[in-house]
Amino acid sequence: MNPPKHLYIGGKWYSGEGSERQMINPTNGCVFTEVREASKNQTGDAVRAARYAYNETTWRTDIKKRVNSLNKLADLLEEQTEQFAIAETTNTGKPIRESRLDISDSVSCLRYYANLVSNRKAWIKKMPDGTKSRVIEEPIGVCALIVPWNFPLLLGMWKIAPALAAGNTVVFKPSELTAITAIKFAELVDQCDIPPGVFNLVLGGGTPVGQALVKHPDVDKVSFTGGSDTGRKINEQCASSFKRVSLELGGKSPIIVLEDADIKAAVEWGIFGSFFNQGEVCVASSRLLIHKSIYQSFVEYFLEKLQRINVGNPLDEGTEIGPVISAGHREKIENYIEIGKSEGARLLYGGQRVGEKGYFLSPAVFTEVKQSMRIVQEEIFGPVVTIQTFRDDNEAIELANGTLYGLAAGVLSNDFERAERLASCLKAGTIWINSYHTPYVEAPWGGFKQSGIGRELGPQGLSGYTEVKHINLNNELKPVGWYK
Ligand code: TXE
């Protein structure tokens, strides 16, 4: 039997010449399919195909073609929402209703950037000396897009859609743990009459494939979402050649609950913020900061609600928390739970394995925590939340800002002026007041401090894939008049 062809390079399908990788369903720990990953050479082939398509096709100049292609991709993806959602849930363990959201957000992202570039106007201005200045945005060139396993297709689309809309060509590398929806997406690209080499898919891990992309001299931009340690390494590697780079990294985001907040609503937002997608979300509200005066009633209701949460098969419609991504990741989370206990925090609830098969964990809550503890400072990236108290706004701000991260924050209160004042003091890229988690494709997303560099989504997300060029035009060629 011929090996399956899962790499999409220069408009053709290839069988990987790298390692064989089993795709595991985290719900039962069983292999559900296998993929053959790319070799270093094949990764180079993908970059060459992208370079060729960038230089030799009209993709970078033909906006109409790009808009039509992105809209066609959106239509095809929308038609297959359910198949993509089931594949995403099978590969990641996320509850099916969350996978459906991922797919519909991916569709919106494609349509948003198609629409944005079709309405983009050049900036033209008459200058004081009578010349005319035009500022245009050009594509950067070949972009390597590297994403993690927690939102395999959606985080990919936050890069693929703006990069292609801006006229770049791309090499896309999903996480080695979650390749399935990326392969399915490449099948859609194949149906869209997009010039060969504009979109390329390579599969594989950080080495050799991710590394080969980052270090390749013909890659002009690296856009990476993932852990901070990997992000730091990639940033250092790109710095040596001034390669363009954007990084969307980890977080340790707080939700601040003020004393006037409705307790039931606040608890629901707290649970949603902390445990959506098993807490495997870069903006997960893994720290809840509660005003001292409502702490007791908040914690009591939080516990009551948590005990009723449905941890189970993510393909069941009623499931609210699925398994975490892998056995290794569950061990990492459990290790953090042990660290929390040994640091003297109180594990109020959860953190237990659930069921015989798969990588399930009950949602864990720590109280009596100190700001200096590792479970408060470090990204756990699982269903673990810490609850702290504060006396006044100054203390809330100090605690909220008191980590190396700055990705997101939430404020829950009916006192909008006070909530806005707090928002202005929080060092984070996204702040939700009386809400949490929803990314809006029209608005930027990204981190302060060690949570990253650059922004995705919104017009800023498109700018991340363009170089700005200023053309100054003098209508008449006259001597400078500067020299005698
Ligand atoms: O991420 P990695 P991992 C955090 C979270 C998690 C930790 C590690 O705390 O526990 O990171 O997760 C590719 N050059 N986040 O190991 O290593 C890799 O193949 C180029 C937060 O899964 O960052 C994958 O495609 N590429 C985060 C992608 O990088 C490399 C989401 C992410 O992998 C590479 C995920 C290299 N040297 C984890 N090494 C978020 N911000 O949402 C790895 N890769």
mmCIF file with all atom_site columns, N, CA and C in Angstrom, residues 183-222:
data_model
loop_
_atom_site.group_PDB
_atom_site.id
_atom_site.type_symbol
_atom_site.label_atom_id
_atom_site.label_alt_id
_atom_site.label_comp_id
_atom_site.label_asym_id
_atom_site.label_entity_id
_atom_site.label_seq_id
_atom_site.pdbx_PDB_ins_code
_atom_site.Cartn_x
_atom_site.Cartn_y
_atom_site.Cartn_z
_atom_site.occupancy
_atom_site.B_iso_or_equiv
_atom_site.pdbx_formal_charge
_atom_site.auth_seq_id
_atom_site.auth_comp_id
_atom_site.auth_asym_id
_atom_site.auth_atom_id
_atom_site.pdbx_PDB_model_num
ATOM 1   N N  . ILE A 1 183 ? -4.694  19.265 7.468  1.00 0.00 ? 183 ILE A N  1
ATOM 2   C CA . ILE A 1 183 ? -4.723  18.472 6.222  1.00 0.00 ? 183 ILE A CA 1
ATOM 3   C C  . ILE A 1 183 ? -6.059  18.697 5.505  1.00 0.00 ? 183 ILE A C  1
ATOM 4   N N  . LYS A 1 184 ? -7.138  18.695 6.283  1.00 0.00 ? 184 LYS A N  1
ATOM 5   C CA . LYS A 1 184 ? -8.461  18.908 5.675  1.00 0.00 ? 184 LYS A CA 1
ATOM 6   C C  . LYS A 1 184 ? -8.545  20.305 5.050  1.00 0.00 ? 184 LYS A C  1
ATOM 7   N N  . PHE A 1 185 ? -7.918  21.266 5.701  1.00 0.00 ? 185 PHE A N  1
ATOM 8   C CA . PHE A 1 185 ? -7.956  22.623 5.158  1.00 0.00 ? 185 PHE A CA 1
ATOM 9   C C  . PHE A 1 185 ? -7.165  22.696 3.839  1.00 0.00 ? 185 PHE A C  1
ATOM 10  N N  . ALA A 1 186 ? -6.026  22.022 3.797  1.00 0.00 ? 186 ALA A N  1
ATOM 11  C CA . ALA A 1 186 ? -5.234  22.015 2.554  1.00 0.00 ? 186 ALA A CA 1
ATOM 12  C C  . ALA A 1 186 ? -6.050  21.391 1.414  1.00 0.00 ? 186 ALA A C  1
ATOM 13  N N  . GLU A 1 187 ? -6.904  20.423 1.752  1.00 0.00 ? 187 GLU A N  1
ATOM 14  C CA . GLU A 1 187 ? -7.777  19.834 0.712  1.00 0.00 ? 187 GLU A CA 1
ATOM 15  C C  . GLU A 1 187 ? -8.728  20.891 0.148  1.00 0.00 ? 187 GLU A C  1
ATOM 16  N N  . LEU A 1 188 ? -9.185  21.788 1.007  1.00 0.00 ? 188 LEU A N  1
ATOM 17  C CA . LEU A 1 188 ? -10.062 22.864 0.519  1.00 0.00 ? 188 LEU A CA 1
ATOM 18  C C  . LEU A 1 188 ? -9.277  23.831 -0.369 1.00 0.00 ? 188 LEU A C  1
ATOM 19  N N  . VAL A 1 189 ? -8.057  24.146 0.058  1.00 0.00 ? 189 VAL A N  1
ATOM 20  C CA . VAL A 1 189 ? -7.216  25.051 -0.757 1.00 0.00 ? 189 VAL A CA 1
ATOM 21  C C  . VAL A 1 189 ? -7.067  24.452 -2.158 1.00 0.00 ? 189 VAL A C  1
ATOM 22  N N  . ASP A 1 190 ? -6.886  23.145 -2.177 1.00 0.00 ? 190 ASP A N  1
ATOM 23  C CA . ASP A 1 190 ? -6.676  22.432 -3.438 1.00 0.00 ? 190 ASP A CA 1
ATOM 24  C C  . ASP A 1 190 ? -7.869  22.583 -4.388 1.00 0.00 ? 190 ASP A C  1
ATOM 25  N N  . GLN A 1 191 ? -9.037  22.868 -3.814 1.00 0.00 ? 191 GLN A N  1
ATOM 26  C CA . GLN A 1 191 ? -10.246 22.989 -4.651 1.00 0.00 ? 191 GLN A CA 1
ATOM 27  C C  . GLN A 1 191 ? -10.503 24.424 -5.085 1.00 0.00 ? 191 GLN A C  1
ATOM 28  N N  . CYS A 1 192 ? -9.621  25.346 -4.730 1.00 0.00 ? 192 CYS A N  1
ATOM 29  C CA . CYS A 1 192 ? -9.951  26.770 -4.873 1.00 0.00 ? 192 CYS A CA 1
ATOM 30  C C  . CYS A 1 192 ? -9.226  27.491 -5.995 1.00 0.00 ? 192 CYS A C  1
ATOM 31  N N  . ASP A 1 193 ? -8.542  26.794 -6.858 1.00 0.00 ? 193 ASP A N  1
ATOM 32  C CA . ASP A 1 193 ? -7.857  27.448 -7.961 1.00 0.00 ? 193 ASP A CA 1
ATOM 33  C C  . ASP A 1 193 ? -6.888  28.535 -7.460 1.00 0.00 ? 193 ASP A C  1
ATOM 34  N N  . ILE A 1 194 ? -6.250  28.254 -6.353 1.00 0.00 ? 194 ILE A N  1
ATOM 35  C CA . ILE A 1 194 ? -5.220  29.158 -5.819 1.00 0.00 ? 194 ILE A CA 1
ATOM 36  C C  . ILE A 1 194 ? -3.903  28.751 -6.483 1.00 0.00 ? 194 ILE A C  1
ATOM 37  N N  . PRO A 1 195 ? -3.083  29.688 -6.961 1.00 0.00 ? 195 PRO A N  1
ATOM 38  C CA . PRO A 1 195 ? -1.846  29.284 -7.650 1.00 0.00 ? 195 PRO A CA 1
ATOM 39  C C  . PRO A 1 195 ? -0.988  28.335 -6.797 1.00 0.00 ? 195 PRO A C  1
ATOM 40  N N  . PRO A 1 196 ? -0.425  27.301 -7.432 1.00 0.00 ? 196 PRO A N  1
ATOM 41  C CA . PRO A 1 196 ? 0.404   26.346 -6.684 1.00 0.00 ? 196 PRO A CA 1
ATOM 42  C C  . PRO A 1 196 ? 1.522   27.065 -5.934 1.00 0.00 ? 196 PRO A C  1
ATOM 43  N N  . GLY A 1 197 ? 1.739   26.669 -4.683 1.00 0.00 ? 197 GLY A N  1
ATOM 44  C CA . GLY A 1 197 ? 2.832   27.268 -3.911 1.00 0.00 ? 197 GLY A CA 1
ATOM 45  C C  . GLY A 1 197 ? 2.409   28.448 -3.050 1.00 0.00 ? 197 GLY A C  1
ATOM 46  N N  . VAL A 1 198 ? 1.197   28.956 -3.260 1.00 0.00 ? 198 VAL A N  1
ATOM 47  C CA . VAL A 1 198 ? 0.739   30.081 -2.421 1.00 0.00 ? 198 VAL A CA 1
ATOM 48  C C  . VAL A 1 198 ? 0.506   29.585 -0.994 1.00 0.00 ? 198 VAL A C  1
ATOM 49  N N  . PHE A 1 199 ? -0.104  28.417 -0.878 1.00 0.00 ? 199 PHE A N  1
ATOM 50  C CA . PHE A 1 199 ? -0.329  27.816 0.444  1.00 0.00 ? 199 PHE A CA 1
ATOM 51  C C  . PHE A 1 199 ? 0.351   26.449 0.468  1.00 0.00 ? 199 PHE A C  1
ATOM 52  N N  . ASN A 1 200 ? 1.227   26.247 1.411  1.00 0.00 ? 200 ASN A N  1
ATOM 53  C CA . ASN A 1 200 ? 1.919   24.961 1.542  1.00 0.00 ? 200 ASN A CA 1
ATOM 54  C C  . ASN A 1 200 ? 1.732   24.447 2.963  1.00 0.00 ? 200 ASN A C  1
ATOM 55  N N  . LEU A 1 201 ? 1.578   23.140 3.066  1.00 0.00 ? 201 LEU A N  1
ATOM 56  C CA . LEU A 1 201 ? 1.415   22.532 4.387  1.00 0.00 ? 201 LEU A CA 1
ATOM 57  C C  . LEU A 1 201 ? 2.555   21.559 4.641  1.00 0.00 ? 201 LEU A C  1
ATOM 58  N N  . VAL A 1 202 ? 3.281   21.777 5.738  1.00 0.00 ? 202 VAL A N  1
ATOM 59  C CA . VAL A 1 202 ? 4.260   20.772 6.166  1.00 0.00 ? 202 VAL A CA 1
ATOM 60  C C  . VAL A 1 202 ? 3.887   20.302 7.563  1.00 0.00 ? 202 VAL A C  1
ATOM 61  N N  . LEU A 1 203 ? 4.124   19.033 7.824  1.00 0.00 ? 203 LEU A N  1
ATOM 62  C CA . LEU A 1 203 ? 3.809   18.463 9.141  1.00 0.00 ? 203 LEU A CA 1
ATOM 63  C C  . LEU A 1 203 ? 5.101   18.088 9.833  1.00 0.00 ? 203 LEU A C  1
ATOM 64  N N  . GLY A 1 204 ? 5.095   18.225 11.158 1.00 0.00 ? 204 GLY A N  1
ATOM 65  C CA . GLY A 1 204 ? 6.276   17.810 11.903 1.00 0.00 ? 204 GLY A CA 1
ATOM 66  C C  . GLY A 1 204 ? 6.427   18.609 13.189 1.00 0.00 ? 204 GLY A C  1
ATOM 67  N N  . GLY A 1 205 ? 7.417   18.217 13.979 1.00 0.00 ? 205 GLY A N  1
ATOM 68  C CA . GLY A 1 205 ? 7.640   18.859 15.265 1.00 0.00 ? 205 GLY A CA 1
ATOM 69  C C  . GLY A 1 205 ? 8.543   20.080 15.157 1.00 0.00 ? 205 GLY A C  1
ATOM 70  N N  . GLY A 1 206 ? 8.952   20.574 16.343 1.00 0.00 ? 206 GLY A N  1
ATOM 71  C CA . GLY A 1 206 ? 9.842   21.733 16.386 1.00 0.00 ? 206 GLY A CA 1
ATOM 72  C C  . GLY A 1 206 ? 11.150  21.454 15.660 1.00 0.00 ? 206 GLY A C  1
ATOM 73  N N  . THR A 1 207 ? 11.672  20.220 15.868 1.00 0.00 ? 207 THR A N  1
ATOM 74  C CA . THR A 1 207 ? 12.809  19.784 15.064 1.00 0.00 ? 207 THR A CA 1
ATOM 75  C C  . THR A 1 207 ? 12.402  18.519 14.325 1.00 0.00 ? 207 THR A C  1
ATOM 76  N N  . PRO A 1 208 ? 12.728  18.385 13.057 1.00 0.00 ? 208 PRO A N  1
ATOM 77  C CA . PRO A 1 208 ? 13.510  19.354 12.300 1.00 0.00 ? 208 PRO A CA 1
ATOM 78  C C  . PRO A 1 208 ? 12.664  20.435 11.608 1.00 0.00 ? 208 PRO A C  1
ATOM 79  N N  . VAL A 1 209 ? 11.317  20.245 11.576 1.00 0.00 ? 209 VAL A N  1
ATOM 80  C CA . VAL A 1 209 ? 10.519  21.037 10.641 1.00 0.00 ? 209 VAL A CA 1
ATOM 81  C C  . VAL A 1 209 ? 10.388  22.508 11.068 1.00 0.00 ? 209 VAL A C  1
ATOM 82  N N  . GLY A 1 210 ? 9.971   22.735 12.336 1.00 0.00 ? 210 GLY A N  1
ATOM 83  C CA . GLY A 1 210 ? 9.794   24.118 12.807 1.00 0.00 ? 210 GLY A CA 1
ATOM 84  C C  . GLY A 1 210 ? 11.102  24.900 12.699 1.00 0.00 ? 210 GLY A C  1
ATOM 85  N N  . GLN A 1 211 ? 12.163  24.274 13.187 1.00 0.00 ? 211 GLN A N  1
ATOM 86  C CA . GLN A 1 211 ? 13.490  24.892 13.142 1.00 0.00 ? 211 GLN A CA 1
ATOM 87  C C  . GLN A 1 211 ? 13.915  25.228 11.720 1.00 0.00 ? 211 GLN A C  1
ATOM 88  N N  . ALA A 1 212 ? 13.684  24.271 10.803 1.00 0.00 ? 212 ALA A N  1
ATOM 89  C CA . ALA A 1 212 ? 14.087  24.474 9.408  1.00 0.00 ? 212 ALA A CA 1
ATOM 90  C C  . ALA A 1 212 ? 13.355  25.684 8.826  1.00 0.00 ? 212 ALA A C  1
ATOM 91  N N  . LEU A 1 213 ? 12.115  25.868 9.206  1.00 0.00 ? 213 LEU A N  1
ATOM 92  C CA . LEU A 1 213 ? 11.363  27.024 8.701  1.00 0.00 ? 213 LEU A CA 1
ATOM 93  C C  . LEU A 1 213 ? 11.931  28.326 9.271  1.00 0.00 ? 213 LEU A C  1
ATOM 94  N N  . VAL A 1 214 ? 12.135  28.331 10.577 1.00 0.00 ? 214 VAL A N  1
ATOM 95  C CA . VAL A 1 214 ? 12.592  29.570 11.235 1.00 0.00 ? 214 VAL A CA 1
ATOM 96  C C  . VAL A 1 214 ? 13.959  29.992 10.700 1.00 0.00 ? 214 VAL A C  1
ATOM 97  N N  . LYS A 1 215 ? 14.819  29.005 10.451 1.00 0.00 ? 215 LYS A N  1
ATOM 98  C CA . LYS A 1 215 ? 16.189  29.328 10.044 1.00 0.00 ? 215 LYS A CA 1
ATOM 99  C C  . LYS A 1 215 ? 16.337  29.513 8.536  1.00 0.00 ? 215 LYS A C  1
ATOM 100 N N  . HIS A 1 216 ? 15.314  29.204 7.771  1.00 0.00 ? 216 HIS A N  1
ATOM 101 C CA . HIS A 1 216 ? 15.473  29.225 6.309  1.00 0.00 ? 216 HIS A CA 1
ATOM 102 C C  . HIS A 1 216 ? 15.690  30.661 5.807  1.00 0.00 ? 216 HIS A C  1
ATOM 103 N N  . PRO A 1 217 ? 16.753  30.889 5.038  1.00 0.00 ? 217 PRO A N  1
ATOM 104 C CA . PRO A 1 217 ? 17.039  32.267 4.604  1.00 0.00 ? 217 PRO A CA 1
ATOM 105 C C  . PRO A 1 217 ? 15.984  32.837 3.663  1.00 0.00 ? 217 PRO A C  1
ATOM 106 N N  . ASP A 1 218 ? 15.181  31.970 3.052  1.00 0.00 ? 218 ASP A N  1
ATOM 107 C CA . ASP A 1 218 ? 14.167  32.471 2.125  1.00 0.00 ? 218 ASP A CA 1
ATOM 108 C C  . ASP A 1 218 ? 12.813  32.712 2.795  1.00 0.00 ? 218 ASP A C  1
ATOM 109 N N  . VAL A 1 219 ? 12.752  32.508 4.108  1.00 0.00 ? 219 VAL A N  1
ATOM 110 C CA . VAL A 1 219 ? 11.529  32.863 4.847  1.00 0.00 ? 219 VAL A CA 1
ATOM 111 C C  . VAL A 1 219 ? 11.689  34.314 5.305  1.00 0.00 ? 219 VAL A C  1
ATOM 112 N N  . ASP A 1 220 ? 10.714  35.159 4.962  1.00 0.00 ? 220 ASP A N  1
ATOM 113 C CA . ASP A 1 220 ? 10.820  36.583 5.296  1.00 0.00 ? 220 ASP A CA 1
ATOM 114 C C  . ASP A 1 220 ? 10.179  36.912 6.630  1.00 0.00 ? 220 ASP A C  1
ATOM 115 N N  . LYS A 1 221 ? 9.200   36.086 7.025  1.00 0.00 ? 221 LYS A N  1
ATOM 116 C CA . LYS A 1 221 ? 8.496   36.388 8.275  1.00 0.00 ? 221 LYS A CA 1
ATOM 117 C C  . LYS A 1 221 ? 8.112   35.093 8.972  1.00 0.00 ? 221 LYS A C  1
ATOM 118 N N  . VAL A 1 222 ? 8.272   35.090 10.282 1.00 0.00 ? 222 VAL A N  1
ATOM 119 C CA . VAL A 1 222 ? 7.798   33.952 11.077 1.00 0.00 ? 222 VAL A CA 1
ATOM 120 C C  . VAL A 1 222 ? 6.692   34.463 11.983 1.00 0.00 ? 222 VAL A C  1
#
